[in-house]
Amino acid sequence: MRNEFVKVLTDLIQLNDRVFLMLGDIGVHGFRSVLSQHPRRAVNFGILEQSMIGVAAGLASEGMIPVIHTIAPFMIERAYEQIKIDLGYQRLSSNLVSVGGSYDYSALGPTHHCPADVNLLLNIQGMNIYLPGNSGEFSQMFVGNYRSGLNYYRLSEESHSIGVFKKGVSYVREAPGSKYAVLFTGPSLRFFRPQASVYMGAWIIYANHISLEERVLLPDRVKVCYVIQDFYRGAFDSLLIQANPDVNFKILSPPIAPLAQYGDRVSAYQSVGLSVDQVEEFCNE
Amino acid sequence: MNPSPRPIDNDDIYRVCEIAHQAREGHIGSSLSILNILNVVYGHWVRGGVTFILSKGHASLGLYIILNKYGLISDSQLTSFCRPDSILGGHPDCLKVPGIFGSTGSLGHGLPLAVGRALAQRASSGGTRIVVLVGDGEVNEGTHWECFLLAAHHKLDNLVCVVDFNGSSERALSVKSVPKAVSALGWEGREVDGHDEAELAQAIFAPANHSPRLVWARTVKGRGVSYMEGNPEWHHKWPSKDELLRIKTELGIA
């Protein structure tokens, strides 16, 4: 997805002279030609995330379209107040593009993890949270929405290959009349094995966009819904429960605790219950 | 809009106190220390080519007095300060109030906003000068130091940061060394009497000189009311009826 981000931005900054790329000293090699070709609208700001968000608000106030890129915990948790006040309260448009959430920097320890970003951002009115499941979805979402609104694109090193779904809610597999549904969020769809018997006869639902304004209504007759999300519980699942009060939700999400282990990404997600086998086992209960 | 307002006088000072008394709200000390700075900046703003951000948003009452002087808000709006349905709160809201270009309150947010506006002006080849007024205590905030580095690195000569040096930070963290430190980073530094409008105008609006400019404005907190001057008790306090009468007498208001 990061390569796709570079590709998309390389085109957009050429086409739209209001696009302003802001790097937090990451992605500099990937964006090297953009930085050299557009020195006034593509800037490596260095390591000052709080100011970078405030600066983005200033740019947006003057009509620019900021695209801010850095590692999720530093952009969202460190600069949360700036996102809330400078962008949220002032209703300014910006694009926050993170990497690293939730455990993509698995070996670097919990300072670089960010499973709390979705919960935090859902407290900000007007926030659009995009969870692209693969490069195609990112490209489609970004190009279609970057011009306005307060947008958070959560880039992951992991992706699914089930298909390229539109922004919002999609039915991966329909099961009219079924009482059961499994809802995967963004790249979590990689844990879906279509041929697994546990999913037979169940709705398979996919969500790659979250906002306070979007109500995810489950199909009629669904009484039990398993939700698979690779970020903390508490916000998206609350919206689901509010929108579908008669449905019994079972949420699979990381425990609220720093991840104690290092190792590769697969084992990191596995350690919080997220792998193909663990998800199937969870849905089989 | 009134392009030629009168200079700051005792009526303005009394009005700050009177409105704070009526609303039982307001940061009088800071509002009085910045009246001259605001009068100079808005005097230029009405002629165009300037965007201003009050970063020390708690001094909003001072800002509202100036907006009223320039006809941007009405008398009835001014006297509605901090009422539930007022557009004028204890901190300024740019979505509600004309002539305000940044919603502030939490300290350390105005300078990054100003840097962003300055970068946008540069990117679009605009000629607007961005002026931001920050408090001396606010200079403690890390975002200021991030932006001191950032603005110097990008040689933002369309940016002017005015510091209201009213001494309020000295009891916690001295900022007296800031002008020297910021100059060392590459800013142009100027130090002025923050109540001398001619000096202020010269310092803030002199031609740009290839670097961002820091204007260190020496002011008196609570200026104009003898028993408020330099008295930290009046940071966030409003006068009683008796105190207001005393102020009226001292200022010679009819």
Short mmCIF file of C-alpha atoms in Angstrom, two decimals, chain A residues 91-251:
data_model
loop_
_atom_site.label_atom_id
_atom_site.label_comp_id
_atom_site.label_asym_id
_atom_site.label_seq_id
_atom_site.Cartn_x
_atom_site.Cartn_y
_atom_site.Cartn_z
CA ARG A 91 -13.59 21.89 10.52
CA LEU A 92 -10.60 21.92 8.23
CA SER A 93 -9.95 19.34 5.56
CA SER A 94 -6.81 17.23 5.69
CA ASN A 95 -5.58 13.78 4.83
CA LEU A 96 -3.72 11.86 7.51
CA VAL A 97 -1.95 8.84 6.08
CA SER A 98 -0.41 6.56 8.67
CA VAL A 99 1.67 3.44 8.64
CA GLY A 100 2.29 1.02 11.45
CA GLY A 101 -1.14 0.49 12.98
CA SER A 102 -1.80 -1.83 14.69
CA TYR A 103 1.28 -4.03 15.04
CA ASP A 104 3.00 -3.70 11.67
CA TYR A 105 6.23 -2.61 13.35
CA SER A 106 6.04 -5.82 15.33
CA ALA A 107 9.71 -6.10 16.24
CA LEU A 108 10.07 -2.49 17.35
CA GLY A 109 7.95 -2.80 20.46
CA PRO A 110 4.84 -1.05 21.75
CA THR A 111 6.10 2.51 21.25
CA HIS A 112 5.58 1.91 17.53
CA HIS A 113 2.25 0.11 17.77
CA CYS A 114 -1.10 1.84 17.46
CA PRO A 115 -4.17 -0.33 18.00
CA ALA A 116 -5.95 2.64 19.67
CA ASP A 117 -6.05 5.01 16.69
CA VAL A 118 -9.54 4.13 15.46
CA ASN A 119 -11.07 4.57 18.91
CA LEU A 120 -9.38 7.92 19.45
CA LEU A 121 -10.28 9.35 16.08
CA LEU A 122 -13.91 8.35 16.32
CA ASN A 123 -14.23 10.95 19.08
CA ILE A 124 -13.66 13.69 16.54
CA GLN A 125 -16.71 14.95 14.70
CA GLY A 126 -16.50 14.61 10.94
CA MET A 127 -13.63 12.15 10.95
CA ASN A 128 -13.55 9.62 8.13
CA ILE A 129 -11.52 6.54 8.92
CA TYR A 130 -10.46 4.56 5.90
CA LEU A 131 -9.18 1.02 6.39
CA PRO A 132 -8.03 0.06 2.91
CA GLY A 133 -7.71 -3.70 2.62
CA ASN A 134 -5.28 -3.56 -0.28
CA SER A 135 -3.60 -1.18 -2.71
CA GLY A 136 -6.55 -1.05 -5.07
CA GLU A 137 -8.89 0.00 -2.30
CA PHE A 138 -6.46 2.64 -1.08
CA SER A 139 -6.07 4.15 -4.52
CA GLN A 140 -9.83 4.27 -5.07
CA MET A 141 -10.54 5.71 -1.62
CA PHE A 142 -7.82 8.33 -1.72
CA VAL A 143 -8.44 9.63 -5.22
CA GLY A 144 -12.17 9.78 -4.54
CA ASN A 145 -12.01 11.58 -1.22
CA TYR A 146 -8.78 13.52 -0.71
CA ARG A 147 -10.13 16.88 -1.84
CA SER A 148 -12.29 17.56 1.20
CA GLY A 149 -13.12 16.30 4.65
CA LEU A 150 -11.02 15.14 7.53
CA ASN A 151 -9.70 11.81 6.33
CA TYR A 152 -7.56 9.19 8.03
CA TYR A 153 -6.09 6.51 5.81
CA ARG A 154 -4.69 3.64 7.84
CA LEU A 155 -2.11 2.00 5.59
CA SER A 156 -1.15 -1.51 6.54
CA GLU A 157 1.71 -3.73 5.51
CA GLU A 158 -0.89 -6.50 5.41
CA SER A 159 -3.59 -6.80 2.78
CA HIS A 160 -6.26 -9.17 1.55
CA SER A 161 -6.68 -10.55 -1.95
CA ILE A 162 -10.42 -11.20 -1.89
CA GLY A 163 -11.14 -8.27 -4.17
CA VAL A 164 -11.21 -4.49 -4.43
CA PHE A 165 -14.24 -3.25 -2.53
CA LYS A 166 -15.81 0.18 -2.67
CA LYS A 167 -15.72 2.56 0.30
CA GLY A 168 -18.15 1.53 3.01
CA VAL A 169 -19.83 -1.79 3.61
CA SER A 170 -19.84 -4.66 1.13
CA TYR A 171 -21.23 -8.16 1.14
CA VAL A 172 -18.44 -10.58 0.33
CA ARG A 173 -20.87 -13.46 0.49
CA GLU A 174 -24.62 -13.26 0.86
CA ALA A 175 -26.66 -15.74 2.85
CA PRO A 176 -30.31 -14.62 2.67
CA GLY A 177 -32.29 -15.78 5.64
CA SER A 178 -29.22 -16.70 7.69
CA LYS A 179 -29.02 -15.75 11.37
CA TYR A 180 -25.23 -15.54 11.25
CA ALA A 181 -22.83 -12.94 9.93
CA VAL A 182 -19.10 -12.40 10.14
CA LEU A 183 -17.91 -8.84 9.65
CA PHE A 184 -14.25 -8.23 8.74
CA THR A 185 -12.69 -4.77 8.85
CA GLY A 186 -10.08 -3.63 6.29
CA PRO A 187 -6.99 -5.80 6.06
CA SER A 188 -8.50 -8.22 8.59
CA LEU A 189 -10.26 -9.79 5.63
CA ARG A 190 -6.96 -11.59 5.02
CA PHE A 191 -8.02 -13.92 7.81
CA PHE A 192 -11.06 -15.03 5.78
CA ARG A 193 -10.62 -18.42 4.09
CA PRO A 194 -13.55 -18.66 1.67
CA GLN A 195 -13.64 -22.45 1.66
CA ALA A 196 -13.69 -22.81 5.44
CA SER A 197 -16.76 -24.70 6.60
CA VAL A 198 -17.32 -22.33 9.52
CA TYR A 199 -18.39 -19.59 7.14
CA MET A 200 -20.83 -21.71 5.15
CA GLY A 201 -24.34 -20.39 5.46
CA ALA A 202 -23.24 -17.09 7.00
CA TRP A 203 -23.19 -13.57 5.65
CA ILE A 204 -19.62 -12.40 5.10
CA ILE A 205 -19.57 -8.64 5.44
CA TYR A 206 -16.69 -6.26 4.88
CA ALA A 207 -16.24 -2.70 6.19
CA ASN A 208 -13.38 -0.47 5.09
CA HIS A 209 -14.73 2.93 6.13
CA ILE A 210 -15.84 4.09 9.57
CA SER A 211 -17.44 7.36 10.59
CA LEU A 212 -19.92 8.55 13.17
CA GLU A 213 -22.28 9.44 10.36
CA GLU A 214 -22.28 5.99 8.77
CA ARG A 215 -24.70 3.44 10.24
CA VAL A 216 -23.81 -0.14 9.39
CA LEU A 217 -27.14 -1.95 9.26
CA LEU A 218 -26.85 -5.71 9.14
CA PRO A 219 -29.15 -7.75 6.88
CA ASP A 220 -32.59 -8.66 8.23
CA ARG A 221 -32.77 -11.82 10.29
CA VAL A 222 -29.12 -11.70 11.35
CA LYS A 223 -29.11 -12.40 15.08
CA VAL A 224 -25.44 -13.18 15.73
CA CYS A 225 -22.55 -11.24 14.24
CA TYR A 226 -18.87 -11.99 14.72
CA VAL A 227 -16.72 -8.89 14.24
CA ILE A 228 -13.05 -9.26 13.36
CA GLN A 229 -11.02 -6.08 13.87
CA ASP A 230 -7.28 -5.65 14.29
CA PHE A 231 -7.69 -2.51 16.43
CA TYR A 232 -9.02 -2.02 19.94
CA ARG A 233 -12.68 -2.55 20.68
CA GLY A 234 -14.87 0.23 22.06
CA ALA A 235 -15.75 2.50 19.19
CA PHE A 236 -16.57 0.81 15.90
CA ASP A 237 -18.25 -2.09 17.66
CA SER A 238 -20.27 0.39 19.76
CA LEU A 239 -21.59 1.94 16.56
CA LEU A 240 -22.56 -1.51 15.33
CA ILE A 241 -24.37 -2.32 18.56
CA GLN A 242 -26.24 1.00 18.50
CA ALA A 243 -27.32 0.49 14.90
CA ASN A 244 -28.36 -3.14 15.42
CA PRO A 245 -29.75 -3.45 18.95
CA ASP A 246 -31.29 -6.89 18.38
CA VAL A 247 -28.08 -8.52 17.25
CA ASN A 248 -25.74 -10.41 19.55
CA PHE A 249 -22.22 -9.22 18.70
CA LYS A 250 -19.09 -11.20 19.42
CA ILE A 251 -15.98 -9.08 18.98
#
